[in-house]
């Protein structure tokens, strides 16, 4: 995420109905993707404006692509000096480091040099030489990040290190958008930051939100099943999200911190259901990178987190809490218990 080259459609199709007069949902390109907020009948122009201003503010702090964000300044000062930042960046970075620890480094916010090298999702995407990958990989190590909570500084001690919050910032942004909606006293809303979904409240009395899960092997918008739930965030990380092809092979954008190549764990996608979107976003990437066996152990160790794993052989496994809300609609896939 946080790149400007994402195709202009949504990861998860969301089934929406409309009734009565209301402001239309609002969509803007921000955080490197199309973000859509739907406040239904309770939507007002000022609230929509506040929400999108907030998303832009977060992008302005956390994008690693623009030159003048807090993350960019931390990266420019790697090996040179600690950089003073706001509390918000410290909060998100601390959460990212917690997920790095929980995933044994499979999720790593210092993956920046590798992400830059591959350039997946940009027009500079290419298959790097093994030596280049080794070089970038040597700079990836979340344990080296130095946060000073009192002085509010972040320091990357080695020149060439770089933060990339692409796997967590959209989740944080969705939570912040949801907070604005709640503060306005609004009871239901759909926040969709390029497929990073927060479904607030319930869709209508007695009708849960229906969130379609992308078929990773089919065209954008084709889905394999539906999750029905209320008041949850649903985030999917998958091989179809950003990728390029070279010599007949597909290289996707979730990188293995073990070997520096796109993580190949036998999975096509992982969907995480959580109460907060920052957890769902970080964990969907973490579980994808970990693979099913280790990922399942991690998700089972966490409270109120559920996950659906889609494998390359078109089988699907999930935690009991995910399967309870999931309906398979595509007969090319099969559900395993
Ligand atoms: P998306 O942003 O496309 O919805 P993800 O949330 O899975 O997908 O985040 C993928 C992004 O996270 C990549 O584009 C890259 O910026 C970053 N990233 C890639 N590999 C890792 C990793 N192992 N750990 C943390 N972040 C990663
Ligand atoms: Mg993510």
Coordinates of N, CA, C and O in Angstrom, one line a residue, residues 30 48 53 77 105 108 114 145 148 161 165 178 193 213 216 222 251 259 261 293 311 334:
X30 N -6.3 7.9 -1.8 CA -5.4 8.3 -0.7 C -4.8 7.1 -0.1 O -5.3 6.0 -0.3
X48 N -17.7 13.7 6.0 CA -16.9 13.1 5.0 C -15.6 13.9 4.8 O -14.5 13.3 4.7
X53 N -9.7 14.1 5.3 CA -8.6 15.0 5.7 C -7.7 14.2 6.7 O -6.5 14.2 6.6
X77 N 17.5 9.7 7.6 CA 18.5 9.8 8.7 C 19.0 8.5 9.3 O 19.6 8.5 10.4
X105 N 9.6 -12.1 13.4 CA 10.2 -11.3 12.3 C 9.7 -11.6 10.9 O 10.2 -11.0 9.9
X108 N 7.9 -7.5 9.4 CA 9.0 -6.7 9.8 C 8.9 -5.3 9.2 O 9.0 -5.1 8.0
X114 N 14.2 -3.9 1.1 CA 13.8 -5.0 0.2 C 12.6 -4.5 -0.7 O 12.6 -4.8 -1.9
X145 N 15.5 -1.1 15.6 CA 14.9 0.2 15.7 C 14.9 0.7 17.1 O 14.6 0.0 18.1
X148 N 12.7 6.3 21.3 CA 12.8 7.0 22.6 C 11.4 7.6 22.9 O 11.0 8.6 22.3
X161 N 19.1 1.4 6.3 CA 17.9 0.8 6.8 C 16.7 1.7 6.4 O 16.9 2.9 6.1
X165 N 5.8 1.0 6.5 CA 4.6 0.7 7.2 C 3.4 0.3 6.3 O 2.2 0.4 6.7
X178 N -12.9 5.2 11.7 CA -14.0 4.7 12.5 C -14.2 5.5 13.7 O -15.4 5.7 14.1
X193 N -10.8 0.9 2.8 CA -9.5 1.6 2.3 C -8.8 0.6 1.4 O -8.0 -0.2 1.8
X213 N -15.1 -12.1 -0.3 CA -13.6 -12.4 -0.2 C -13.2 -12.7 -1.7 O -13.6 -13.6 -2.3
X216 N -8.5 -15.2 -5.4 CA -7.2 -14.7 -5.7 C -6.7 -15.1 -7.1 O -5.8 -14.5 -7.7
X222 N -14.2 -10.8 -8.6 CA -14.7 -12.2 -8.5 C -14.4 -12.7 -7.1 O -13.3 -12.5 -6.6
X251 N 5.7 -12.5 -9.3 CA 6.3 -12.0 -8.0 C 5.4 -11.1 -7.3 O 5.1 -10.0 -7.8
X259 N 14.4 -15.0 3.2 CA 15.2 -15.1 2.0 C 15.2 -13.9 1.1 O 15.9 -13.8 0.1
X261 N 12.8 -13.0 -1.0 CA 12.0 -13.2 -2.2 C 10.5 -13.1 -1.7 O 10.2 -13.2 -0.5
X293 N 0.9 -23.3 9.0 CA 1.2 -24.0 10.3 C 1.6 -23.0 11.4 O 1.0 -23.0 12.5
X311 N -5.4 -21.6 0.2 CA -4.2 -22.3 -0.3 C -4.1 -22.3 -1.8 O -5.1 -22.2 -2.5
X334 N -12.6 -25.6 -2.1 CA -13.2 -26.5 -1.1 C -12.7 -26.1 0.3 O -11.6 -25.8 0.5

